[in-house]
């Protein structure tokens, strides 16, 4: 193939690796990455940008291109700033909390060993508390699609950086939906792994029993590739679990997919979102899936427990020394939310667990016959002005279809479904049982291929190479692009 | 066989069923049961004794004797008074807490369906908080072996009733050791199932996430038989788990058994207990077991969390309305312990879970190569006078080898090992991973057979019929006795 210019690439990994195979240098890609960041002119996106020369030294030291041995060879990525990268500060978007990380988080180290090159640490809702992206003293990253809309959070900078094609993928974290809501708002993929699949070593906890590192990417194939690299059992993380991460397999012919029934399908008046979701379900039916409407009430009851139950106390446990000694160092909205923990006794915490156990048990019969759930990733869109007017309400509504997921021990992946009737990005999330990350991703890939949307805000289409599920080895992608 | 007199039977199930097969009537057994209770002259043993005539009506209504269809046919049993029996009060040893039970607890119903006949509700340490049996406003049941020694708790009455041969088996509960300590103190078997194997529906919770109903019996075979009957998944109990309860199988030839090493073997100066434990280990070696000495420190650290960590707040959650409205209705020692929950925030609770998760993870490599653990059930004996002098210390020390077990999600069985050098009953507990109840019971049966001790305080030996592990179907037992 002709050597493509880095500036012409969308930075999805299939395109990048095809270009590397054709002779493009990682130096050119890194330079383009930094140029795109500069062009974005968004000082709130990254809280720490790596020195380009230092990144270039690392790129120059890569072994010969070998996508089989190094599945992330030369792939630029960004890291949410509640995850450690050696030598960089970790702030969790709270200057008073900041520390210099001695070593890479377990997951970051795995990604770098596979050839990925980090370029910076991204902004977030402080302490990963929020789904909006406006709760940071470092400003609000600009939504990559529409600057009037919030970027989503808490992984705001990580979502925006991928959507703009500055990096191929990024790390977020996801407790209540922080790895999915920004994906929907920025027209990208958000993979929320099974709890414990990715080590939390080197990550600032939000709710330690409900946290996971998550992955944003332009394509499902890329998100799943990074997931497979990062998914390794870490005995040093007491909440790590051994979870298998096999390659994407073809989607089983008939999947039974639960969706909210008419009475529990909630869009807060957004007809375009309702229509886009209905269209996505029609598409799933077209794939041969059986769509089953279920009553989501038990799942919404679970969701309510995340902030109204005892789990907010985990957020307090994570930052209590700072909260007690220097409360004014904390974002006022964040402090208000986390301060709610002070009303909760240990007995309240246990009552919360009992109620969750009862709700999970009650939901079991409903979920038993289903392979997956499909939900709108977000019920509607909220603007910066909406959040100015009410910092809490829109945030809560963003979590309608995300808050229950980790409490239910499900995994999920948010995937673009193409533009809605009004041009805003459509997105659904597929949810599966713990350990079924691959099943959710396989169907998500089919959805993305069928929608064939432009990638993020790059204006570039899904590459052909990503099309046949599981049919291409990394080394073969270049040949398809040539053809 | 000659028709035996009920008075000559130890009430172990093999002997009872052999006698039933020979024509003895359940009416005679029930009459003898009540006569033994009367002879024991211990008003603190039962908090509610069933009307004998009512029990006789139930016995008369039993179908024809068929031990295969009704494995507990005509078997008298007692129920700890924190477990519901329809028509009887449940007090949890707190008069102000008492209520009349509308229906049988799930487990009680299972046992009765299998032919067992309840005769009464037994005394306990109030709200199942304690390992001593002296924390009840209804008095202290008399230890069946030595009246100067505490009966053990919290399942005090249930332990004593079995040891005296008043019932064949009884239900206890076990959170911190309440189903094992009374077994050691009264020379009987105490089977503590895997958490969730036996439904907690109809049981007053102590620590709902750590509670299980337990079983006391004269023989391992009997305890395991009742366990198999009671072990059924109950969807109405959110903490129930589907656990298999197969018949006892022969013990695998080489078991690797972890035991506390010299530095972490604790008897509080009781040389006879140390000697008895060493002898029990020699016996296990004689069976072909490989004894591995391990550092029990991580397990003791787990144990400390039961009362020093957040779990005491579960006890508060269980009785908070009473505790707030009528604190003087609660036993002073119990109130003091449970009141400790008021110092614990929800954040403290989560910090406790994190620490437990870390400790469990740290213990994993040590436990990985082991099939079972073997510990002394109790480190030493304490008298009523000891508890008068110090209501807390001896109680804590009783829990040395029991407190960590439910937090570690292990199952266990306490089994008599025969008299110590001073005549006091010896007892070890075998501990296994969740779901391995059968493995622990199979080796416990081998220990009991080898020790061939008298059963409880009945003066009667282990019946021959119980000997070959897994070799006898219920219906065959009578033939062996005849032989």
PDB file of N, CA and C in Angstrom, chain A residues 47-95:
ATOM      1  N   UNK A  47      -4.736  16.742  32.071  1.00  0.00           N
ATOM      2  CA  UNK A  47      -4.186  17.379  33.264  1.00  0.00           C
ATOM      3  C   UNK A  47      -2.668  17.287  33.256  1.00  0.00           C
ATOM      4  N   UNK A  48      -2.154  16.402  32.473  1.00  0.00           N
ATOM      5  CA  UNK A  48      -0.693  16.259  32.356  1.00  0.00           C
ATOM      6  C   UNK A  48      -0.435  15.708  30.974  1.00  0.00           C
ATOM      7  N   UNK A  49       0.317  16.479  30.178  1.00  0.00           N
ATOM      8  CA  UNK A  49       0.668  15.987  28.854  1.00  0.00           C
ATOM      9  C   UNK A  49       2.134  15.580  28.905  1.00  0.00           C
ATOM     10  N   UNK A  50       2.397  14.413  28.366  1.00  0.00           N
ATOM     11  CA  UNK A  50       3.764  13.923  28.415  1.00  0.00           C
ATOM     12  C   UNK A  50       4.634  14.759  27.477  1.00  0.00           C
ATOM     13  N   UNK A  51       5.891  14.837  27.803  1.00  0.00           N
ATOM     14  CA  UNK A  51       6.834  15.487  26.910  1.00  0.00           C
ATOM     15  C   UNK A  51       6.936  14.665  25.625  1.00  0.00           C
ATOM     16  N   UNK A  52       6.728  15.319  24.498  1.00  0.00           N
ATOM     17  CA  UNK A  52       6.719  14.586  23.224  1.00  0.00           C
ATOM     18  C   UNK A  52       8.052  13.887  22.982  1.00  0.00           C
ATOM     19  N   UNK A  53       9.149  14.566  23.300  1.00  0.00           N
ATOM     20  CA  UNK A  53      10.467  13.962  23.060  1.00  0.00           C
ATOM     21  C   UNK A  53      10.626  12.663  23.856  1.00  0.00           C
ATOM     22  N   UNK A  54      10.137  12.687  25.074  1.00  0.00           N
ATOM     23  CA  UNK A  54      10.243  11.486  25.907  1.00  0.00           C
ATOM     24  C   UNK A  54       9.423  10.347  25.282  1.00  0.00           C
ATOM     25  N   UNK A  55       8.234  10.677  24.798  1.00  0.00           N
ATOM     26  CA  UNK A  55       7.399   9.664  24.135  1.00  0.00           C
ATOM     27  C   UNK A  55       8.103   9.154  22.877  1.00  0.00           C
ATOM     28  N   UNK A  56       8.757  10.045  22.164  1.00  0.00           N
ATOM     29  CA  UNK A  56       9.449   9.640  20.938  1.00  0.00           C
ATOM     30  C   UNK A  56      10.612   8.700  21.254  1.00  0.00           C
ATOM     31  N   UNK A  57      11.308   8.961  22.347  1.00  0.00           N
ATOM     32  CA  UNK A  57      12.403   8.058  22.752  1.00  0.00           C
ATOM     33  C   UNK A  57      11.844   6.653  22.987  1.00  0.00           C
ATOM     34  N   UNK A  58      10.684   6.597  23.670  1.00  0.00           N
ATOM     35  CA  UNK A  58      10.069   5.286  23.929  1.00  0.00           C
ATOM     36  C   UNK A  58       9.642   4.624  22.619  1.00  0.00           C
ATOM     37  N   UNK A  59       9.087   5.411  21.720  1.00  0.00           N
ATOM     38  CA  UNK A  59       8.646   4.862  20.432  1.00  0.00           C
ATOM     39  C   UNK A  59       9.836   4.335  19.626  1.00  0.00           C
ATOM     40  N   UNK A  60      10.931   5.082  19.688  1.00  0.00           N
ATOM     41  CA  UNK A  60      12.123   4.682  18.921  1.00  0.00           C
ATOM     42  C   UNK A  60      12.712   3.384  19.466  1.00  0.00           C
ATOM     43  N   UNK A  61      12.450   3.119  20.742  1.00  0.00           N
ATOM     44  CA  UNK A  61      13.010   1.924  21.366  1.00  0.00           C
ATOM     45  C   UNK A  61      12.127   0.691  21.165  1.00  0.00           C
ATOM     46  N   UNK A  62      11.010   0.854  20.460  1.00  0.00           N
ATOM     47  CA  UNK A  62      10.143  -0.308  20.221  1.00  0.00           C
ATOM     48  C   UNK A  62      10.873  -1.338  19.372  1.00  0.00           C
ATOM     49  N   UNK A  63      10.620  -2.620  19.593  1.00  0.00           N
ATOM     50  CA  UNK A  63      11.179  -3.642  18.695  1.00  0.00           C
ATOM     51  C   UNK A  63      10.546  -3.499  17.312  1.00  0.00           C
ATOM     52  N   UNK A  64      10.990  -4.313  16.394  1.00  0.00           N
ATOM     53  CA  UNK A  64      10.417  -4.255  15.040  1.00  0.00           C
ATOM     54  C   UNK A  64       8.916  -4.484  15.100  1.00  0.00           C
ATOM     55  N   UNK A  65       8.190  -3.862  14.180  1.00  0.00           N
ATOM     56  CA  UNK A  65       6.728  -3.980  14.186  1.00  0.00           C
ATOM     57  C   UNK A  65       6.311  -5.450  14.101  1.00  0.00           C
ATOM     58  N   UNK A  66       5.505  -5.864  15.059  1.00  0.00           N
ATOM     59  CA  UNK A  66       5.031  -7.250  15.116  1.00  0.00           C
ATOM     60  C   UNK A  66       3.731  -7.214  15.917  1.00  0.00           C
ATOM     61  N   UNK A  67       2.629  -7.099  15.190  1.00  0.00           N
ATOM     62  CA  UNK A  67       1.343  -6.895  15.857  1.00  0.00           C
ATOM     63  C   UNK A  67       0.877  -8.140  16.598  1.00  0.00           C
ATOM     64  N   UNK A  68       1.428  -9.287  16.220  1.00  0.00           N
ATOM     65  CA  UNK A  68       1.048 -10.501  16.946  1.00  0.00           C
ATOM     66  C   UNK A  68       1.721 -10.512  18.316  1.00  0.00           C
ATOM     67  N   UNK A  69       3.010 -10.178  18.342  1.00  0.00           N
ATOM     68  CA  UNK A  69       3.749 -10.175  19.610  1.00  0.00           C
ATOM     69  C   UNK A  69       3.405  -8.934  20.438  1.00  0.00           C
ATOM     70  N   UNK A  70       3.121  -7.832  19.759  1.00  0.00           N
ATOM     71  CA  UNK A  70       2.844  -6.555  20.435  1.00  0.00           C
ATOM     72  C   UNK A  70       1.536  -6.002  19.897  1.00  0.00           C
ATOM     73  N   UNK A  71       0.438  -6.495  20.394  1.00  0.00           N
ATOM     74  CA  UNK A  71      -0.856  -6.133  19.803  1.00  0.00           C
ATOM     75  C   UNK A  71      -1.175  -4.637  19.882  1.00  0.00           C
ATOM     76  N   UNK A  72      -0.419  -3.890  20.708  1.00  0.00           N
ATOM     77  CA  UNK A  72      -0.657  -2.442  20.777  1.00  0.00           C
ATOM     78  C   UNK A  72       0.588  -1.674  20.315  1.00  0.00           C
ATOM     79  N   UNK A  73       1.337  -2.278  19.434  1.00  0.00           N
ATOM     80  CA  UNK A  73       2.597  -1.679  18.962  1.00  0.00           C
ATOM     81  C   UNK A  73       2.359  -0.273  18.407  1.00  0.00           C
ATOM     82  N   UNK A  74       3.052   0.681  19.035  1.00  0.00           N
ATOM     83  CA  UNK A  74       2.998   2.045  18.522  1.00  0.00           C
ATOM     84  C   UNK A  74       1.652   2.737  18.651  1.00  0.00           C
ATOM     85  N   UNK A  75       0.814   2.242  19.527  1.00  0.00           N
ATOM     86  CA  UNK A  75      -0.538   2.783  19.671  1.00  0.00           C
ATOM     87  C   UNK A  75      -0.561   3.829  20.784  1.00  0.00           C
ATOM     88  N   UNK A  76      -0.858   5.078  20.472  1.00  0.00           N
ATOM     89  CA  UNK A  76      -0.904   6.097  21.524  1.00  0.00           C
ATOM     90  C   UNK A  76      -2.162   5.962  22.376  1.00  0.00           C
ATOM     91  N   UNK A  77      -1.981   6.138  23.670  1.00  0.00           N
ATOM     92  CA  UNK A  77      -3.156   6.063  24.552  1.00  0.00           C
ATOM     93  C   UNK A  77      -3.053   7.081  25.666  1.00  0.00           C
ATOM     94  N   UNK A  78      -4.207   7.370  26.247  1.00  0.00           N
ATOM     95  CA  UNK A  78      -4.298   8.333  27.350  1.00  0.00           C
ATOM     96  C   UNK A  78      -4.823   7.618  28.591  1.00  0.00           C
ATOM     97  N   UNK A  79      -4.528   8.208  29.734  1.00  0.00           N
ATOM     98  CA  UNK A  79      -4.845   7.565  31.015  1.00  0.00           C
ATOM     99  C   UNK A  79      -5.604   8.555  31.889  1.00  0.00           C
ATOM    100  N   UNK A  80      -6.746   8.137  32.338  1.00  0.00           N
ATOM    101  CA  UNK A  80      -7.528   8.975  33.263  1.00  0.00           C
ATOM    102  C   UNK A  80      -6.681   9.275  34.492  1.00  0.00           C
ATOM    103  N   UNK A  81      -6.785  10.474  34.994  1.00  0.00           N
ATOM    104  CA  UNK A  81      -5.851  10.894  36.027  1.00  0.00           C
ATOM    105  C   UNK A  81      -6.212  10.423  37.436  1.00  0.00           C
ATOM    106  N   UNK A  82      -6.897   9.318  37.521  1.00  0.00           N
ATOM    107  CA  UNK A  82      -7.003   8.602  38.804  1.00  0.00           C
ATOM    108  C   UNK A  82      -6.322   7.230  38.692  1.00  0.00           C
ATOM    109  N   UNK A  83      -5.469   7.104  37.692  1.00  0.00           N
ATOM    110  CA  UNK A  83      -4.714   5.866  37.466  1.00  0.00           C
ATOM    111  C   UNK A  83      -3.242   6.256  37.341  1.00  0.00           C
ATOM    112  N   UNK A  84      -2.386   5.516  38.023  1.00  0.00           N
ATOM    113  CA  UNK A  84      -0.975   5.898  38.088  1.00  0.00           C
ATOM    114  C   UNK A  84      -0.217   5.601  36.795  1.00  0.00           C
ATOM    115  N   UNK A  85       0.614   6.568  36.411  1.00  0.00           N
ATOM    116  CA  UNK A  85       1.661   6.336  35.414  1.00  0.00           C
ATOM    117  C   UNK A  85       2.962   6.796  36.064  1.00  0.00           C
ATOM    118  N   UNK A  86       3.959   5.929  36.031  1.00  0.00           N
ATOM    119  CA  UNK A  86       5.214   6.212  36.726  1.00  0.00           C
ATOM    120  C   UNK A  86       5.785   7.547  36.278  1.00  0.00           C
ATOM    121  N   UNK A  87       6.130   8.371  37.240  1.00  0.00           N
ATOM    122  CA  UNK A  87       6.785   9.633  36.933  1.00  0.00           C
ATOM    123  C   UNK A  87       5.832  10.794  36.719  1.00  0.00           C
ATOM    124  N   UNK A  88       4.556  10.499  36.622  1.00  0.00           N
ATOM    125  CA  UNK A  88       3.568  11.563  36.427  1.00  0.00           C
ATOM    126  C   UNK A  88       2.754  11.729  37.707  1.00  0.00           C
ATOM    127  N   UNK A  89       2.233  12.925  37.926  1.00  0.00           N
ATOM    128  CA  UNK A  89       1.363  13.077  39.096  1.00  0.00           C
ATOM    129  C   UNK A  89       0.013  12.403  38.861  1.00  0.00           C
ATOM    130  N   UNK A  90      -0.562  11.912  39.929  1.00  0.00           N
ATOM    131  CA  UNK A  90      -1.958  11.451  39.918  1.00  0.00           C
ATOM    132  C   UNK A  90      -2.734  12.445  40.763  1.00  0.00           C
ATOM    133  N   UNK A  91      -3.718  13.077  40.171  1.00  0.00           N
ATOM    134  CA  UNK A  91      -4.450  14.100  40.936  1.00  0.00           C
ATOM    135  C   UNK A  91      -5.872  13.696  41.310  1.00  0.00           C
ATOM    136  N   UNK A  92      -6.463  12.776  40.564  1.00  0.00           N
ATOM    137  CA  UNK A  92      -7.896  12.506  40.719  1.00  0.00           C
ATOM    138  C   UNK A  92      -8.698  13.801  40.617  1.00  0.00           C
ATOM    139  N   UNK A  93      -8.141  14.769  39.901  1.00  0.00           N
ATOM    140  CA  UNK A  93      -8.750  16.093  39.723  1.00  0.00           C
ATOM    141  C   UNK A  93      -8.925  16.842  41.038  1.00  0.00           C
ATOM    142  N   UNK A  94      -8.031  16.595  41.967  1.00  0.00           N
ATOM    143  CA  UNK A  94      -8.034  17.331  43.238  1.00  0.00           C
ATOM    144  C   UNK A  94      -6.588  17.700  43.552  1.00  0.00           C
ATOM    145  N   UNK A  95      -6.217  18.966  43.349  1.00  0.00           N
ATOM    146  CA  UNK A  95      -4.811  19.344  43.555  1.00  0.00           C
ATOM    147  C   UNK A  95      -4.289  18.956  44.943  1.00  0.00           C
TER     148      UNK A  95
END
